[in-house]
Amino acid sequence: IDPQGNLYVTDFWNFKIRKITPTGVVTTAAGTTQGFSDGNITTAQFGYLHGICIDTQGNLYVADGGNNRIRKITPSGVVLTVAGSTSGYQDGLGTSAKFDYPSGICIDNNNNLFVTESFGHRIRKITPMTVVTTIAGSTWGYADGQGTNAQFNWPIGICLDVSGNLFVAD
């Protein structure tokens, strides 16, 4: 929800970001057809969209699972890739990083993004400088533990509490 009270949702099967105003008016905020294309909100293409969050400057961040990327939609209407490229697993900077079906996403007060990687069974962090690191998870399974000693089986949702603790729907 942005400061004006508009709700943004991902429209999975239609490959679009939808905006719902406080009065209930629904419009397309970004996206056209299935595919991959950065650019203007009226021409950008997305794969299967999942999680969405917004920062204090009004930028929307979306987990584009179908394209294995994290995408950003600026208030001026530009869609760009923040991190990710092809399917796989690799920490790194921006588009040199690889994700295996990112799904959930949330943002902290320092503009760090936290992403659940469903097929990769990991929780990833993206700094404002687009440095991607793995903070938890490694292989498929179920195990409590610290960092990569923890195991997940298809993590999807993620959120932060006021103390900065992450909660993951696994």
Coordinates of N, CA, C and O in Angstrom, one line a residue:
I1 N 0.9 -1.2 0.0 CA 0.0 0.0 0.0 C 0.9 1.2 0.0 O 1.8 1.3 0.8
D2 N 0.6 2.2 -0.9 CA 1.4 3.4 -1.0 C 0.9 4.4 0.0 O -0.2 4.2 0.6
P3 N 1.6 5.5 0.2 CA 1.1 6.6 1.1 C -0.3 7.2 0.8 O -0.9 7.7 1.6
Q4 N -0.7 7.1 -0.5 CA -2.0 7.5 -0.9 C -3.1 6.5 -0.6 O -4.3 6.8 -0.9
G5 N -2.7 5.3 -0.1 CA -3.7 4.3 0.2 C -4.0 3.4 -1.0 O -4.9 2.6 -0.9
N6 N -3.3 3.5 -2.1 CA -3.5 2.6 -3.2 C -2.9 1.2 -2.9 O -1.7 1.2 -2.4
L7 N -3.6 0.2 -3.2 CA -3.1 -1.2 -3.0 C -2.6 -1.7 -4.4 O -3.2 -1.6 -5.4
Y8 N -1.4 -2.3 -4.3 CA -0.8 -2.9 -5.5 C -0.8 -4.4 -5.4 O -0.4 -4.9 -4.3
V9 N -1.2 -5.1 -6.4 CA -1.2 -6.6 -6.4 C -0.7 -7.1 -7.6 O -0.7 -6.5 -8.7
T10 N -0.1 -8.4 -7.5 CA 0.4 -9.0 -8.7 C -0.8 -9.9 -9.3 O -1.4 -10.6 -8.6
D11 N -1.0 -9.8 -10.6 CA -2.0 -10.5 -11.3 C -1.3 -11.6 -12.1 O -0.9 -11.5 -13.2
F12 N -1.1 -12.8 -11.4 CA -0.3 -13.9 -11.8 C -0.5 -14.3 -13.2 O 0.4 -14.4 -14.0
W13 N -1.8 -14.7 -13.5 CA -2.1 -15.3 -14.8 C -2.2 -14.2 -16.0 O -2.2 -14.6 -17.1
N14 N -2.3 -13.0 -15.6 CA -2.4 -11.9 -16.6 C -1.0 -11.1 -16.8 O -1.0 -10.2 -17.6
F15 N 0.0 -11.5 -16.0 CA 1.3 -10.9 -16.1 C 1.4 -9.4 -15.9 O 2.1 -8.7 -16.6
K16 N 0.6 -8.9 -15.0 CA 0.4 -7.5 -14.8 C 0.5 -7.1 -13.3 O 0.3 -8.0 -12.4
I17 N 0.8 -5.9 -13.0 CA 0.7 -5.3 -11.7 C -0.6 -4.5 -11.7 O -0.8 -3.6 -12.6
R18 N -1.4 -4.7 -10.8 CA -2.7 -4.0 -10.7 C -2.7 -3.0 -9.5 O -2.1 -3.3 -8.5
K19 N -3.4 -1.9 -9.7 CA -3.5 -0.9 -8.7 C -5.0 -0.7 -8.4 O -5.8 -0.6 -9.2
I20 N -5.3 -0.8 -7.0 CA -6.6 -0.6 -6.6 C -6.7 0.7 -5.7 O -6.0 0.7 -4.6
T21 N -7.4 1.7 -6.1 CA -7.5 2.9 -5.3 C -8.4 2.7 -4.1 O -9.1 1.7 -4.0
P22 N -8.3 3.6 -3.1 CA -9.1 3.5 -1.9 C -10.6 3.5 -2.2 O -11.4 3.0 -1.4
T23 N -11.0 4.0 -3.4 CA -12.4 4.0 -3.8 C -12.8 2.8 -4.6 O -13.9 2.6 -5.0
G24 N -11.8 1.9 -4.8 CA -12.1 0.6 -5.4 C -11.9 0.6 -6.9 O -12.2 -0.4 -7.6
V25 N -11.3 1.6 -7.5 CA -11.0 1.6 -9.0 C -9.8 0.8 -9.2 O -8.7 1.0 -8.6
V26 N -9.9 -0.2 -10.2 CA -8.8 -1.1 -10.5 C -8.3 -0.7 -11.9 O -9.0 -0.6 -12.8
T27 N -6.9 -0.5 -11.9 CA -6.3 -0.2 -13.2 C -5.0 -1.0 -13.3 O -4.5 -1.6 -12.3
T28 N -4.5 -1.1 -14.5 CA -3.2 -1.8 -14.7 C -2.1 -0.8 -14.4 O -2.0 0.2 -15.1
A29 N -1.2 -1.1 -13.5 CA -0.1 -0.2 -13.2 C 1.1 -0.5 -14.0 O 1.9 0.4 -14.3
A30 N 1.3 -1.7 -14.5 CA 2.4 -2.1 -15.3 C 2.2 -3.5 -15.9 O 1.5 -4.3 -15.3
G31 N 2.7 -3.7 -17.1 CA 2.7 -5.0 -17.7 C 1.8 -5.1 -18.9 O 0.8 -4.3 -19.1
T32 N 2.1 -6.0 -19.8 CA 1.3 -6.2 -21.1 C 1.0 -7.7 -21.2 O 0.0 -8.1 -20.8
T33 N 1.9 -8.4 -21.8 CA 1.8 -9.8 -22.0 C 2.9 -10.6 -21.4 O 3.9 -10.0 -21.0
Q34 N 2.8 -11.9 -21.4 CA 3.9 -12.7 -20.8 C 5.2 -12.6 -21.7 O 5.1 -12.5 -22.9
G35 N 6.3 -12.5 -20.9 CA 7.6 -12.3 -21.6 C 8.5 -11.6 -20.7 O 8.3 -11.6 -19.5
F36 N 9.6 -11.1 -21.2 CA 10.5 -10.3 -20.5 C 10.9 -9.1 -21.3 O 11.5 -9.2 -22.4
S37 N 10.6 -7.9 -20.7 CA 11.1 -6.7 -21.3 C 11.0 -5.6 -20.2 O 10.0 -5.4 -19.6
D38 N 12.2 -4.9 -20.0 CA 12.2 -3.7 -19.2 C 11.8 -2.6 -20.0 O 11.7 -2.6 -21.2
G39 N 11.5 -1.4 -19.4 CA 11.1 -0.2 -20.2 C 9.9 0.5 -19.5 O 9.7 0.4 -18.3
N40 N 9.2 1.1 -20.4 CA 8.0 1.8 -19.9 C 6.9 0.9 -19.4 O 6.8 -0.3 -19.9
I41 N 6.1 1.3 -18.4 CA 5.1 0.5 -17.8 C 4.1 0.0 -18.8 O 3.5 -1.1 -18.6
T42 N 3.9 0.7 -19.9 CA 2.9 0.3 -20.9 C 3.4 -0.7 -21.9 O 2.7 -1.3 -22.7
T43 N 4.8 -1.0 -21.9 CA 5.4 -1.9 -22.8 C 6.1 -3.1 -22.1 O 6.5 -4.0 -22.8
A44 N 6.4 -2.9 -20.8 CA 7.1 -3.9 -20.1 C 6.4 -5.2 -20.0 O 5.2 -5.3 -20.1
Q45 N 7.2 -6.3 -20.0 CA 6.6 -7.7 -19.9 C 7.1 -8.3 -18.7 O 8.3 -8.1 -18.3
F46 N 6.3 -9.2 -18.1 CA 6.6 -9.9 -16.9 C 6.3 -11.4 -17.1 O 5.5 -11.8 -18.0
G47 N 7.0 -12.3 -16.3 CA 6.7 -13.7 -16.3 C 5.6 -13.9 -15.2 O 4.8 -13.0 -14.9
Y48 N 5.7 -14.9 -14.4 CA 4.7 -15.2 -13.4 C 5.1 -14.4 -12.1 O 6.1 -14.7 -11.5
L49 N 4.3 -13.4 -11.8 CA 4.5 -12.5 -10.7 C 4.0 -13.0 -9.4 O 2.9 -13.6 -9.4
H50 N 4.8 -12.8 -8.4 CA 4.4 -13.3 -7.0 C 4.3 -12.1 -6.1 O 3.5 -11.2 -6.2
G51 N 5.3 -12.0 -5.2 CA 5.4 -11.0 -4.2 C 5.6 -9.6 -4.7 O 6.2 -9.4 -5.8
I52 N 5.1 -8.6 -3.9 CA 5.3 -7.2 -4.3 C 5.5 -6.4 -3.0 O 4.9 -6.7 -1.9
C53 N 6.3 -5.4 -3.0 CA 6.5 -4.5 -1.9 C 6.8 -3.1 -2.4 O 7.1 -2.9 -3.6
I54 N 6.8 -2.1 -1.5 CA 7.0 -0.7 -1.9 C 7.9 -0.1 -0.9 O 7.9 -0.3 0.3
D55 N 8.8 0.8 -1.5 CA 9.7 1.5 -0.6 C 9.2 2.9 -0.2 O 8.1 3.3 -0.7
T56 N 9.9 3.6 0.6 CA 9.4 4.9 1.0 C 9.4 6.0 -0.1 O 8.8 7.0 0.0
Q57 N 10.1 5.7 -1.2 CA 10.1 6.6 -2.4 C 9.1 6.3 -3.4 O 9.0 6.9 -4.4
G58 N 8.3 5.3 -3.1 CA 7.2 4.9 -4.0 C 7.6 3.9 -5.1 O 6.8 3.6 -6.0
N59 N 8.8 3.4 -5.0 CA 9.2 2.3 -6.0 C 8.6 1.0 -5.6 O 8.6 0.6 -4.4
L60 N 8.0 0.3 -6.6 CA 7.5 -1.0 -6.4 C 8.5 -2.0 -6.7 O 9.2 -1.9 -7.7
Y61 N 8.7 -3.1 -5.9 CA 9.6 -4.2 -6.2 C 8.8 -5.4 -6.3 O 7.9 -5.7 -5.5
V62 N 9.0 -6.2 -7.4 CA 8.2 -7.4 -7.7 C 9.1 -8.6 -7.9 O 10.2 -8.5 -8.6
A63 N 8.7 -9.7 -7.3 CA 9.4 -11.0 -7.6 C 8.8 -11.6 -8.9 O 7.7 -12.0 -8.9
D64 N 9.6 -11.6 -9.9 CA 9.2 -12.1 -11.2 C 9.7 -13.5 -11.4 O 10.8 -13.7 -12.0
G65 N 9.0 -14.4 -10.8 CA 9.4 -15.8 -10.8 C 9.6 -16.4 -12.2 O 10.5 -17.2 -12.4
G66 N 8.7 -16.1 -13.1 CA 8.8 -16.6 -14.4 C 10.1 -16.2 -15.2 O 10.5 -16.9 -16.1
N67 N 10.7 -15.1 -14.8 CA 11.9 -14.6 -15.4 C 13.1 -14.7 -14.5 O 14.2 -14.2 -14.9
N68 N 12.9 -15.2 -13.3 CA 14.0 -15.4 -12.3 C 14.7 -14.1 -12.0 O 15.9 -14.0 -11.9
R69 N 13.9 -13.0 -11.9 CA 14.4 -11.7 -11.6 C 13.6 -10.9 -10.6 O 12.5 -11.2 -10.3
I70 N 14.3 -9.9 -10.0 CA 13.6 -9.0 -9.1 C 13.5 -7.7 -10.0 O 14.5 -7.2 -10.5
R71 N 12.3 -7.2 -10.1 CA 12.0 -6.0 -11.0 C 11.6 -4.8 -10.1 O 11.0 -5.0 -9.0
K72 N 11.9 -3.7 -10.6 CA 11.6 -2.4 -9.9 C 10.7 -1.6 -10.9 O 11.0 -1.5 -12.1
I73 N 9.7 -1.0 -10.3 CA 8.8 -0.1 -11.1 C 8.9 1.3 -10.4 O 8.5 1.4 -9.2
T74 N 9.5 2.3 -11.1 CA 9.6 3.6 -10.5 C 8.3 4.4 -10.5 O 7.5 4.1 -11.3
P75 N 8.2 5.4 -9.7 CA 7.1 6.3 -9.7 C 6.9 7.0 -11.1 O 5.8 7.3 -11.5
S76 N 8.0 7.2 -11.8 CA 7.9 7.8 -13.1 C 7.5 6.8 -14.2 O 7.4 7.2 -15.4
G77 N 7.3 5.5 -13.9 CA 6.8 4.6 -14.9 C 7.8 3.8 -15.6 O 7.5 3.4 -16.7
V78 N 9.0 3.6 -15.0 CA 10.0 2.8 -15.7 C 10.2 1.5 -15.0 O 10.2 1.4 -13.8
V79 N 10.2 0.4 -15.7 CA 10.4 -1.0 -15.2 C 11.8 -1.4 -15.5 O 12.3 -1.2 -16.7
L80 N 12.6 -1.8 -14.5 CA 13.9 -2.2 -14.7 C 14.2 -3.4 -13.9 O 13.6 -3.7 -12.8
T81 N 15.2 -4.2 -14.3 CA 15.7 -5.4 -13.5 C 16.7 -4.9 -12.5 O 17.7 -4.3 -12.8
V82 N 16.4 -5.3 -11.2 CA 17.3 -4.9 -10.1 C 18.4 -6.1 -9.9 O 19.5 -5.8 -9.8
A83 N 17.9 -7.3 -10.0 CA 18.8 -8.4 -9.8 C 18.2 -9.7 -10.5 O 17.0 -9.8 -10.6
G84 N 19.1 -10.6 -10.8 CA 18.7 -11.8 -11.5 C 18.9 -11.8 -13.0 O 19.1 -10.7 -13.6
S85 N 19.0 -13.0 -13.5 CA 19.2 -13.1 -15.0 C 18.5 -14.4 -15.4 O 17.3 -14.4 -15.7
T86 N 19.3 -15.5 -15.5 CA 18.7 -16.7 -15.9 C 18.5 -17.6 -14.6 O 19.0 -17.3 -13.6
S87 N 17.8 -18.7 -14.8 CA 17.6 -19.6 -13.7 C 18.9 -20.3 -13.2 O 19.7 -20.6 -14.0
G88 N 19.0 -20.3 -11.9 CA 20.1 -20.9 -11.3 C 20.4 -20.4 -9.9 O 19.5 -19.7 -9.4
Y89 N 21.5 -20.6 -9.4 CA 21.9 -20.1 -8.1 C 23.3 -19.5 -8.2 O 24.2 -20.1 -8.5
Q90 N 23.3 -18.2 -7.9 CA 24.6 -17.5 -7.8 C 24.4 -16.2 -7.1 O 23.5 -15.4 -7.4
D91 N 25.1 -16.0 -6.0 CA 25.2 -14.6 -5.4 C 26.0 -13.7 -6.3 O 26.8 -14.2 -7.0
G92 N 25.8 -12.4 -6.2 CA 26.6 -11.5 -7.0 C 26.0 -10.2 -7.0 O 25.0 -9.8 -6.3
L93 N 26.4 -9.4 -8.0 CA 25.9 -8.0 -8.1 C 24.9 -7.9 -9.2 O 25.1 -8.3 -10.4
G94 N 23.7 -7.4 -8.9 CA 22.7 -7.1 -9.8 C 22.3 -8.3 -10.7 O 22.0 -9.4 -10.3
T95 N 22.5 -8.1 -12.0 CA 22.1 -9.1 -13.0 C 23.1 -10.2 -13.2 O 22.9 -11.2 -13.9
S96 N 24.2 -10.1 -12.5 CA 25.1 -11.3 -12.5 C 24.7 -12.4 -11.5 O 25.1 -13.5 -11.6
A97 N 23.8 -12.0 -10.6 CA 23.2 -13.0 -9.7 C 22.2 -13.8 -10.4 O 21.6 -13.4 -11.4
K98 N 21.9 -15.0 -9.9 CA 20.9 -15.9 -10.4 C 20.0 -16.3 -9.3 O 20.4 -16.6 -8.2
F99 N 18.7 -16.4 -9.7 CA 17.6 -16.9 -8.8 C 17.0 -18.1 -9.5 O 17.0 -18.3 -10.7
D100 N 16.4 -19.0 -8.6 CA 15.6 -20.1 -9.1 C 14.2 -19.9 -8.6 O 13.8 -20.4 -7.6
Y101 N 13.4 -19.1 -9.3 CA 12.0 -18.8 -9.1 C 11.8 -18.0 -7.8 O 11.3 -18.5 -6.8
P102 N 12.2 -16.8 -7.8 CA 11.9 -15.9 -6.6 C 10.4 -15.7 -6.5 O 9.7 -15.6 -7.5
S103 N 9.9 -15.7 -5.3 CA 8.4 -15.6 -5.1 C 8.0 -14.5 -4.1 O 7.3 -13.6 -4.4
G104 N 8.5 -14.6 -2.8 CA 8.1 -13.6 -1.9 C 9.1 -12.5 -1.8 O 10.3 -12.7 -2.1
I105 N 8.7 -11.3 -1.4 CA 9.6 -10.2 -1.3 C 9.1 -9.2 -0.2 O 7.9 -9.0 -0.1
C106 N 10.0 -8.7 0.6 CA 9.7 -7.6 1.5 C 10.9 -6.7 1.6 O 12.0 -7.0 1.1
I107 N 10.7 -5.5 2.2 CA 11.8 -4.5 2.3 C 11.9 -4.0 3.7 O 10.9 -3.9 4.4
D108 N 13.1 -3.7 4.2 CA 13.3 -3.2 5.5 C 13.5 -1.7 5.5 O 13.5 -1.1 4.4
N109 N 13.7 -1.1 6.6 CA 13.9 0.4 6.7 C 15.1 0.9 6.1 O 15.3 2.1 5.9
N110 N 16.1 0.0 5.8 CA 17.3 0.4 5.1 C 17.3 0.1 3.6 O 18.3 0.2 3.0
N111 N 16.1 -0.2 3.1 CA 15.9 -0.5 1.7 C 16.6 -1.8 1.2 O 16.9 -1.9 0.1
N112 N 16.9 -2.7 2.2 CA 17.3 -4.0 1.8 C 16.1 -4.9 1.4 O 15.1 -4.8 2.2
L113 N 16.2 -5.6 0.3 CA 15.1 -6.5 -0.1 C 15.4 -7.9 0.4 O 16.6 -8.3 0.4
F114 N 14.4 -8.6 0.8 CA 14.5 -10.0 1.2 C 13.6 -10.8 0.4 O 12.4 -10.5 0.2
V115 N 14.1 -11.9 -0.2 CA 13.4 -12.6 -1.2 C 13.4 -14.1 -0.9 O 14.5 -14.7 -0.6
T116 N 12.3 -14.8 -1.0 CA 12.2 -16.2 -1.0 C 12.4 -16.7 -2.4 O 11.9 -16.3 -3.3
E117 N 13.3 -17.7 -2.4 CA 13.6 -18.4 -3.7 C 13.0 -19.8 -3.7 O 13.6 -20.7 -3.1
S118 N 11.8 -19.9 -4.2 CA 11.1 -21.2 -4.1 C 11.8 -22.4 -4.6 O 11.9 -23.4 -3.8
F119 N 12.2 -22.4 -5.8 CA 12.9 -23.6 -6.4 C 14.3 -23.8 -5.8 O 14.8 -24.9 -5.8
G120 N 14.9 -22.8 -5.4 CA 16.2 -22.8 -4.8 C 16.3 -23.1 -3.3 O 17.4 -23.3 -2.8
H121 N 15.1 -23.0 -2.7 CA 15.0 -23.3 -1.2 C 15.9 -22.4 -0.4 O 16.5 -22.8 0.6
R122 N 16.0 -21.1 -0.8 CA 16.8 -20.2 -0.1 C 16.1 -18.9 0.2 O 15.1 -18.5 -0.4
I123 N 16.7 -18.1 1.2 CA 16.3 -16.8 1.4 C 17.5 -15.9 1.0 O 18.6 -16.1 1.5
R124 N 17.2 -14.9 0.2 CA 18.2 -14.0 -0.3 C 18.0 -12.6 0.1 O 16.9 -12.2 0.3
K125 N 19.1 -11.9 0.2 CA 19.1 -10.4 0.5 C 19.7 -9.7 -0.6 O 20.7 -10.1 -1.2
I126 N 19.0 -8.5 -1.0 CA 19.5 -7.6 -2.0 C 19.7 -6.3 -1.3 O 18.7 -5.7 -0.9
T127 N 20.9 -5.8 -1.3 CA 21.2 -4.5 -0.7 C 20.8 -3.3 -1.7 O 20.6 -3.6 -2.9
P128 N 20.7 -2.1 -1.2 CA 20.4 -1.0 -2.1 C 21.4 -0.9 -3.3 O 21.1 -0.3 -4.3
M129 N 22.6 -1.4 -3.1 CA 23.7 -1.4 -4.1 C 23.6 -2.6 -5.0 O 24.5 -2.9 -5.8
T130 N 22.5 -3.4 -4.9 CA 22.1 -4.6 -5.7 C 23.1 -5.8 -5.4 O 23.2 -6.6 -6.3
V131 N 23.7 -5.8 -4.3 CA 24.5 -7.0 -3.9 C 23.6 -8.1 -3.4 O 22.8 -7.9 -2.4
V132 N 23.6 -9.2 -4.0 CA 22.7 -10.3 -3.7 C 23.5 -11.4 -2.9 O 24.6 -11.8 -3.4
T133 N 23.1 -11.7 -1.7 CA 23.7 -12.8 -0.9 C 22.6 -13.7 -0.4 O 21.5 -13.4 -0.3
T134 N 23.1 -14.9 -0.1 CA 22.2 -15.9 0.5 C 22.3 -15.8 2.1 O 23.4 -15.8 2.6
I135 N 21.2 -15.6 2.7 CA 21.2 -15.5 4.2 C 20.7 -16.7 4.9 O 21.0 -16.9 6.1
A136 N 20.0 -17.6 4.2 CA 19.5 -18.8 4.8 C 19.1 -19.8 3.8 O 18.7 -19.4 2.7
G137 N 19.2 -21.1 4.1 CA 18.8 -22.1 3.2 C 19.9 -22.6 2.3 O 21.0 -21.9 2.2
S138 N 19.7 -23.8 1.8 CA 20.8 -24.4 0.9 C 20.1 -25.4 0.0 O 20.1 -25.2 -1.2
T139 N 19.6 -26.5 0.5 CA 19.0 -27.5 -0.3 C 17.6 -27.8 0.2 O 17.3 -27.4 1.3
W140 N 16.9 -28.5 -0.6 CA 15.5 -28.9 -0.2 C 15.6 -29.7 1.1 O 16.4 -30.5 1.3
G141 N 14.6 -29.5 1.9 CA 14.5 -30.2 3.1 C 13.8 -29.4 4.2 O 13.2 -28.4 4.0
Y142 N 13.9 -29.9 5.4 CA 13.4 -29.2 6.6 C 14.4 -29.3 7.7 O 14.7 -30.4 8.2
A143 N 15.0 -28.2 8.1 CA 16.0 -28.2 9.2 C 16.1 -26.8 9.7 O 16.3 -25.8 8.9
D144 N 15.9 -26.7 11.0 CA 16.2 -25.4 11.7 C 17.7 -25.2 11.7 O 18.4 -26.2 11.7
G145 N 18.2 -24.0 11.8 CA 19.6 -23.8 11.8 C 19.9 -22.4 11.4 O 19.1 -21.6 11.1
Q146 N 21.2 -22.1 11.5 CA 21.7 -20.8 11.2 C 22.2 -20.7 9.7 O 22.9 -21.7 9.3
G147 N 21.9 -19.7 9.0 CA 22.4 -19.5 7.7 C 22.1 -20.6 6.7 O 21.0 -21.1 6.6
T148 N 23.1 -21.1 6.0 CA 22.9 -22.1 5.0 C 22.7 -23.5 5.7 O 22.5 -24.5 4.9
N149 N 22.8 -23.6 7.0 CA 22.5 -24.9 7.6 C 21.0 -25.1 7.7 O 20.6 -26.3 7.9
A150 N 20.2 -24.1 7.6 CA 18.8 -24.2 7.6 C 18.4 -24.8 6.2 O 19.0 -24.6 5.2
Q151 N 17.2 -25.5 6.2 CA 16.7 -26.0 5.0 C 15.2 -25.6 4.8 O 14.5 -25.6 5.8
F152 N 14.8 -25.4 3.6 CA 13.4 -25.0 3.3 C 12.9 -25.9 2.2 O 13.7 -26.4 1.4
N153 N 11.6 -26.0 2.1 CA 11.0 -26.7 1.0 C 10.0 -25.8 0.4 O 8.8 -25.7 0.8
W154 N 10.4 -25.1 -0.7 CA 9.5 -24.2 -1.4 C 9.1 -23.0 -0.6 O 7.9 -22.8 -0.3
P155 N 10.0 -22.2 -0.1 CA 9.6 -21.0 0.7 C 8.9 -20.0 -0.3 O 9.3 -19.8 -1.4
I156 N 7.8 -19.5 0.2 CA 7.0 -18.6 -0.6 C 6.9 -17.2 -0.1 O 7.4 -16.2 -0.6
G157 N 6.2 -17.0 1.1 CA 5.9 -15.7 1.6 C 7.0 -15.3 2.6 O 7.7 -16.1 3.2
I158 N 7.2 -14.0 2.8 CA 8.2 -13.5 3.7 C 7.8 -12.1 4.2 O 7.2 -11.3 3.4
C159 N 8.0 -11.8 5.4 CA 7.7 -10.5 6.0 C 8.7 -10.2 7.2 O 9.3 -11.1 7.7
L160 N 8.8 -9.0 7.5 CA 9.6 -8.5 8.6 C 8.7 -8.0 9.7 O 7.7 -7.3 9.5
D161 N 9.1 -8.2 11.0 CA 8.4 -7.5 12.1 C 9.2 -6.3 12.5 O 10.2 -5.9 11.8
V162 N 8.7 -5.5 13.4 CA 9.2 -4.2 13.8 C 10.6 -4.3 14.4 O 11.4 -3.4 14.4
S163 N 11.0 -5.5 14.8 CA 12.4 -5.7 15.4 C 13.4 -6.2 14.3 O 14.5 -6.4 14.6
G164 N 12.9 -6.4 13.1 CA 13.8 -6.8 12.0 C 13.9 -8.3 11.8 O 14.7 -8.8 11.1
N165 N 13.0 -9.1 12.5 CA 13.0 -10.5 12.4 C 12.3 -10.9 11.1 O 11.2 -10.4 10.8
L166 N 12.8 -11.8 10.3 CA 12.2 -12.3 9.1 C 11.3 -13.5 9.5 O 11.7 -14.4 10.3
F167 N 10.1 -13.6 8.9 CA 9.2 -14.7 9.0 C 9.0 -15.2 7.6 O 8.7 -14.5 6.7
V168 N 9.1 -16.5 7.4 CA 9.0 -17.2 6.1 C 7.9 -18.2 6.1 O 7.8 -19.0 7.0
A169 N 7.1 -18.2 5.1 CA 6.1 -19.2 4.8 C 6.7 -20.3 4.0 O 7.1 -20.0 2.9
D170 N 6.9 -21.4 4.6 CA 7.6 -22.5 4.0 C 6.7 -23.7 3.7 O 6.4 -24.4 4.5

